[in-house]
GROMACS .gro file of C-alpha atoms in nm:
model
  271
    1MET     CA    1   0.525   1.768  -3.918
    2ALA     CA    2   0.698   2.061  -3.778
    3ALA     CA    3   0.503   2.113  -3.496
    4VAL     CA    4   0.356   2.265  -3.807
    5ALA     CA    5   0.474   2.595  -3.816
    6THR     CA    6   0.125   2.655  -3.795
    7GLY     CA    7   0.040   3.000  -3.776
    8GLY     CA    8  -0.001   3.108  -4.072
    9CYS     CA    9  -0.019   3.250  -4.381
   10GLY     CA   10   0.085   3.100  -4.696
   11ARG     CA   11   0.296   3.191  -4.981
   12ALA     CA   12   0.275   3.107  -5.351
   13ASP     CA   13   0.556   3.104  -5.591
   14SER     CA   14   0.556   3.062  -5.960
   15ASP     CA   15   0.568   2.697  -5.902
   16THR     CA   16   0.516   2.666  -5.541
   17ALA     CA   17   0.331   2.876  -5.289
   18THR     CA   18   0.396   2.883  -4.922
   19ALA     CA   19   0.148   2.876  -4.639
   20ALA     CA   20   0.327   2.894  -4.323
   21SER     CA   21   0.214   2.888  -3.978
   22PRO     CA   22   0.026   3.188  -3.907
   23ALA     CA   23   0.120   3.299  -4.219
   24PRO     CA   24  -0.018   3.154  -4.521
   25ALA     CA   25   0.140   2.924  -4.750
   26GLU     CA   26   0.341   2.964  -5.041
   27VAL     CA   27   0.263   2.815  -5.395
   28SER     CA   28   0.513   2.675  -5.641
   29LYS     CA   29   0.379   2.660  -5.988
   30ALA     CA   30   0.065   2.804  -5.967
   31PRO     CA   31  -0.087   3.046  -5.762
   32THR     CA   32  -0.008   3.394  -5.648
   33SER     CA   33  -0.030   3.442  -5.291
   34PRO     CA   34  -0.298   3.540  -5.080
   35GLN     CA   35  -0.206   3.614  -4.724
   36HIS     CA   36  -0.190   3.540  -4.403
   37PRO     CA   37  -0.056   3.506  -4.079
   38THR     CA   38   0.261   3.345  -4.086
   39PRO     CA   39   0.347   3.190  -3.753
   40SER     CA   40   0.703   3.313  -3.731
   41LYS     CA   41   0.718   3.511  -4.028
   42GLY     CA   42   0.511   3.494  -4.326
   43ALA     CA   43   0.183   3.394  -4.482
   44PRO     CA   44   0.123   3.147  -4.767
   45SER     CA   45   0.182   3.276  -5.103
   46LEU     CA   46   0.125   3.190  -5.456
   47SER     CA   47   0.305   3.253  -5.773
   48ALA     CA   48   0.102   3.192  -6.085
   49GLU     CA   49  -0.173   3.358  -6.272
   50SER     CA   50  -0.517   3.376  -6.106
   51ASP     CA   51  -0.829   3.543  -6.149
   52ALA     CA   52  -0.737   3.785  -5.848
   53PRO     CA   53  -0.516   4.092  -5.866
   54LYS     CA   54  -0.150   3.990  -5.869
   55ALA     CA   55   0.045   3.993  -5.540
   56ASP     CA   56   0.400   4.013  -5.465
   57ALA     CA   57   0.492   3.654  -5.386
   58SER     CA   58   0.742   3.751  -5.129
   59SER     CA   59   0.497   3.953  -4.925
   60ALA     CA   60   0.243   3.676  -4.827
   61ALA     CA   61  -0.027   3.929  -4.757
   62PRO     CA   62  -0.374   3.863  -4.857
   63LEU     CA   63  -0.518   4.003  -5.142
   64SER     CA   64  -0.720   4.319  -5.115
   65PRO     CA   65  -1.083   4.316  -5.229
   66THR     CA   66  -1.167   4.464  -5.554
   67PRO     CA   67  -1.288   4.848  -5.491
   68VAL     CA   68  -1.646   4.911  -5.546
   69ARG     CA   69  -1.736   5.249  -5.726
   70LYS     CA   70  -1.986   5.460  -5.584
   71GLY     CA   71  -2.332   5.390  -5.725
   72THR     CA   72  -2.238   5.039  -5.855
   73GLN     CA   73  -2.290   4.710  -5.692
   74ARG     CA   74  -2.034   4.450  -5.666
   75THR     CA   75  -2.086   4.114  -5.831
   76PRO     CA   76  -2.069   3.826  -5.580
   77ASP     CA   77  -1.809   3.563  -5.626
   78ARG     CA   78  -2.003   3.280  -5.755
   79ASP     CA   79  -1.778   3.010  -5.613
   80SER     CA   80  -1.754   3.149  -5.263
   81ASP     CA   81  -2.096   3.270  -5.219
   82ARG     CA   82  -2.303   3.003  -5.366
   83SER     CA   83  -2.321   2.830  -5.022
   84LYS     CA   84  -2.253   2.978  -4.687
   85ASP     CA   85  -2.021   2.710  -4.560
   86ARG     CA   86  -1.773   2.812  -4.843
   87THR     CA   87  -1.658   3.116  -4.651
   88GLU     CA   88  -1.785   3.066  -4.293
   89ALA     CA   89  -1.472   2.871  -4.205
   90VAL     CA   90  -1.235   3.163  -4.271
   91ARG     CA   91  -1.450   3.446  -4.147
   92PRO     CA   92  -1.372   3.626  -3.831
   93GLU     CA   93  -1.710   3.498  -3.679
   94GLY     CA   94  -1.572   3.148  -3.724
   95LEU     CA   95  -1.250   3.228  -3.531
   96ALA     CA   96  -1.471   3.339  -3.229
   97LYS     CA   97  -1.607   2.989  -3.211
   98LEU     CA   98  -1.263   2.815  -3.152
   99PRO     CA   99  -1.180   2.730  -2.792
  100VAL     CA  100  -0.832   2.832  -2.844
  101ARG     CA  101  -0.925   3.200  -2.905
  102GLN     CA  102  -0.995   3.283  -2.545
  103GLY     CA  103  -0.724   3.502  -2.380
  104LEU     CA  104  -0.517   3.540  -2.711
  105GLY     CA  105  -0.716   3.851  -2.833
  106TRP     CA  106  -0.673   3.772  -3.200
  107LYS     CA  107  -0.777   4.061  -3.441
  108PRO     CA  108  -0.802   4.034  -3.804
  109ASP     CA  109  -0.480   4.137  -4.001
  110GLY     CA  110  -0.613   4.254  -4.337
  111PRO     CA  111  -0.910   4.153  -4.522
  112LEU     CA  112  -1.035   3.805  -4.626
  113SER     CA  113  -0.879   3.713  -4.938
  114SER     CA  114  -1.012   3.466  -5.201
  115GLN     CA  115  -0.841   3.339  -5.517
  116ARG     CA  116  -0.887   3.090  -5.791
  117LEU     CA  117  -0.614   2.838  -5.844
  118SER     CA  118  -0.509   2.640  -6.137
  119GLY     CA  119  -0.253   2.364  -6.057
  120GLN     CA  120  -0.032   2.559  -5.808
  121THR     CA  121   0.133   2.405  -5.524
  122ILE     CA  122   0.077   2.586  -5.190
  123THR     CA  123   0.349   2.554  -4.920
  124LEU     CA  124   0.184   2.545  -4.583
  125ASN     CA  125   0.516   2.537  -4.377
  126GLU     CA  126   0.866   2.400  -4.391
  127CYS     CA  127   0.720   2.042  -4.424
  128ALA     CA  128   0.387   2.050  -4.602
  129LYS     CA  129   0.242   2.138  -4.936
  130LEU     CA  130  -0.096   2.111  -5.093
  131THR     CA  131  -0.156   2.058  -5.463
  132GLY     CA  132  -0.467   2.039  -5.684
  133ALA     CA  133  -0.696   2.318  -5.519
  134VAL     CA  134  -0.914   2.522  -5.725
  135ARG     CA  135  -0.995   2.801  -5.462
  136TRP     CA  136  -0.790   2.941  -5.182
  137GLN     CA  137  -0.937   3.168  -4.913
  138GLN     CA  138  -0.751   3.309  -4.623
  139GLN     CA  139  -0.796   3.532  -4.315
  140GLY     CA  140  -0.500   3.653  -4.103
  141TYR     CA  141  -0.491   3.758  -3.745
  142LEU     CA  142  -0.257   3.897  -3.492
  143SER     CA  143  -0.290   3.839  -3.118
  144LYS     CA  144  -0.232   4.081  -2.831
  145ALA     CA  145   0.114   3.950  -2.806
  146ARG     CA  146   0.154   4.011  -3.186
  147ASN     CA  147   0.171   3.644  -3.276
  148ALA     CA  148   0.028   3.538  -3.605
  149ALA     CA  149  -0.258   3.307  -3.674
  150GLY     CA  150  -0.447   3.224  -3.981
  151GLN     CA  151  -0.770   3.046  -4.107
  152GLN     CA  152  -0.777   2.889  -4.464
  153GLN     CA  153  -0.989   2.700  -4.686
  154PHE     CA  154  -0.899   2.506  -4.994
  155THR     CA  155  -1.165   2.394  -5.231
  156PHE     CA  156  -1.083   2.109  -5.480
  157PRO     CA  157  -1.239   1.974  -5.794
  158ASP     CA  158  -1.414   1.669  -5.589
  159ALA     CA  159  -1.392   1.485  -5.256
  160ALA     CA  160  -1.145   1.234  -5.404
  161ALA     CA  161  -0.911   1.521  -5.482
  162ALA     CA  162  -0.948   1.677  -5.125
  163GLU     CA  163  -0.878   1.327  -4.979
  164VAL     CA  164  -0.555   1.291  -5.171
  165ALA     CA  165  -0.431   1.631  -5.060
  166TYR     CA  166  -0.525   1.573  -4.692
  167GLU     CA  167  -0.342   1.239  -4.693
  168ARG     CA  168  -0.038   1.392  -4.840
  169LEU     CA  169  -0.046   1.669  -4.571
  170VAL     CA  170  -0.065   1.409  -4.302
  171ALA     CA  171   0.235   1.222  -4.459
  172ASP     CA  172   0.441   1.534  -4.481
  173MET     CA  173   0.359   1.625  -4.126
  174LYS     CA  174   0.461   1.268  -4.012
  175ASP     CA  175   0.812   1.347  -4.139
  176CYS     CA  176   0.817   1.701  -4.021
  177GLN     CA  177   1.043   1.655  -3.730
  178THR     CA  178   1.303   1.513  -3.936
  179THR     CA  179   1.261   1.771  -4.196
  180SER     CA  180   1.275   2.062  -3.935
  181ARG     CA  181   1.599   1.912  -3.791
  182LYS     CA  182   1.755   1.888  -4.128
  183LEU     CA  183   1.687   2.256  -4.188
  184GLN     CA  184   1.824   2.345  -3.849
  185ALA     CA  185   2.141   2.160  -3.924
  186ARG     CA  186   2.183   2.333  -4.256
  187GLU     CA  187   2.127   2.660  -4.082
  188LYS     CA  188   2.360   2.570  -3.799
  189ALA     CA  189   2.079   2.620  -3.546
  190PRO     CA  190   2.015   2.385  -3.240
  191ARG     CA  191   1.844   2.058  -3.362
  192ASP     CA  192   1.589   2.069  -3.117
  193ALA     CA  193   1.262   2.038  -3.329
  194VAL     CA  194   0.994   1.814  -3.174
  195VAL     CA  195   0.675   1.761  -3.356
  196LEU     CA  196   0.368   1.593  -3.206
  197THR     CA  197   0.015   1.499  -3.337
  198THR     CA  198  -0.194   1.651  -3.057
  199ALA     CA  199  -0.541   1.527  -3.185
  200THR     CA  200  -0.711   1.321  -3.436
  201THR     CA  201  -1.067   1.275  -3.569
  202LYS     CA  202  -1.216   1.076  -3.861
  203ASP     CA  203  -1.112   1.338  -4.103
  204GLY     CA  204  -0.893   1.572  -3.901
  205THR     CA  205  -0.558   1.620  -3.728
  206ALA     CA  206  -0.381   1.865  -3.507
  207TRP     CA  207  -0.012   1.892  -3.479
  208SER     CA  208   0.231   2.103  -3.275
  209ARG     CA  209   0.597   2.192  -3.340
  210ARG     CA  210   0.836   2.316  -3.072
  211TRP     CA  211   1.172   2.430  -3.198
  212THR     CA  212   1.430   2.702  -3.273
  213GLY     CA  213   1.325   2.837  -3.601
  214ALA     CA  214   1.589   2.827  -3.874
  215GLY     CA  215   1.449   3.055  -4.132
  216GLY     CA  216   1.238   2.954  -4.420
  217MET     CA  217   0.871   3.035  -4.328
  218SER     CA  218   0.961   3.065  -3.961
  219ALA     CA  219   1.147   3.330  -3.758
  220HIS     CA  220   1.478   3.272  -3.601
  221ASP     CA  221   1.337   3.222  -3.250
  222VAL     CA  222   1.245   2.954  -3.002
  223GLN     CA  223   0.873   2.902  -3.083
  224SER     CA  224   0.569   2.661  -3.098
  225ASN     CA  225   0.364   2.617  -3.414
  226HIS     CA  226   0.018   2.483  -3.414
  227LEU     CA  227  -0.151   2.336  -3.728
  228TYR     CA  228  -0.515   2.195  -3.763
  229ALA     CA  229  -0.662   2.037  -4.069
  230ILE     CA  230  -1.005   1.924  -4.125
  231ARG     CA  231  -1.131   1.747  -4.457
  232GLN     CA  232  -1.498   1.776  -4.559
  233ALA     CA  233  -1.626   1.658  -4.899
  234ASP     CA  234  -1.439   1.886  -5.146
  235ARG     CA  235  -1.272   2.113  -4.890
  236LEU     CA  236  -0.976   2.133  -4.653
  237THR     CA  237  -1.017   2.367  -4.376
  238LEU     CA  238  -0.682   2.469  -4.198
  239PHE     CA  239  -0.615   2.681  -3.891
  240GLN     CA  240  -0.256   2.760  -3.786
  241PHE     CA  241  -0.107   2.985  -3.516
  242ASP     CA  242   0.230   3.061  -3.362
  243GLU     CA  243   0.362   3.121  -3.007
  244LEU     CA  244   0.705   3.286  -3.022
  245SER     CA  245   0.930   3.323  -2.710
  246GLU     CA  246   1.008   3.672  -2.776
  247ARG     CA  247   0.639   3.752  -2.769
  248PRO     CA  248   0.521   3.590  -2.454
  249ALA     CA  249   0.159   3.503  -2.398
  250PRO     CA  250  -0.035   3.248  -2.199
  251PRO     CA  251   0.071   2.923  -2.337
  252HIS     CA  252  -0.169   2.703  -2.541
  253ASP     CA  253  -0.301   2.392  -2.384
  254THR     CA  254  -0.279   2.123  -2.657
  255ASP     CA  255  -0.530   1.924  -2.452
  256THR     CA  256  -0.793   2.131  -2.615
  257ASP     CA  257  -0.696   2.042  -2.968
  258ALA     CA  258  -0.967   1.787  -3.020
  259ALA     CA  259  -1.209   2.056  -2.937
  260VAL     CA  260  -1.047   2.283  -3.172
  261LEU     CA  261  -1.070   2.022  -3.451
  262GLY     CA  262  -1.449   1.981  -3.362
  263ALA     CA  263  -1.525   2.356  -3.381
  264LEU     CA  264  -1.342   2.379  -3.717
  265ALA     CA  265  -1.560   2.086  -3.857
  266GLY     CA  266  -1.863   2.271  -3.737
  267LEU     CA  267  -1.779   2.582  -3.933
  268GLY     CA  268  -1.759   2.368  -4.247
  269THR     CA  269  -2.097   2.215  -4.205
  270PRO     CA  270  -2.369   2.351  -4.438
  271ALA     CA  271  -2.661   2.499  -4.259
   0.00000   0.00000   0.00000
């Protein structure tokens, strides 16, 4: 699991998008990439046609909202506004409810982005990918120490598709330590990656990865990446953040990760 390079953002490529730790993921045949926070370095991205403005897949930054002309009213996005729980999980108000926020001083890094998908593969970090979502929403953050974090929500055609995506994510993270050490060996970095499952619930899992980043979606630095995933009906809600040694801050207590999963589940519960 890569101590889940969790921070972030993701990135999407023509075929595969990546959503890294505090940075969003990246997409591989399908999306373009919304942004944000990449744990070590980038946010998830997409590369494919979508109904949102095209973004530079290499920049992993969230898409900007469509400008509204004076005297006109913007038409709400039917998919994201039809029910409050569609966006609550990725709004700044939701972050304020997470126990992990205390003391880290996260502030939004760019606007909330929302993008339709059509078959793209989104790369969450060096270990995990998601495929089959029809909508991707992201909100990036930076802490007082300038470490990245990101909230993301993926909507799927139905609950079965969301469950398949979640199970694949869990399987990918199970192999994350091996995957991370192979990357380190290839890049001639210390093979010190340690990935742990820090909490589990009926439909949620939290991971942490402590390692010397070796490029990819992570910075070349000693760091900890944290990833949280919750499956609810046809949605997956993710939260990621990084702790870089070169940007010291009070260390995260993984004993609180079960509470973080519970708070994330609450954000996705319809009122």
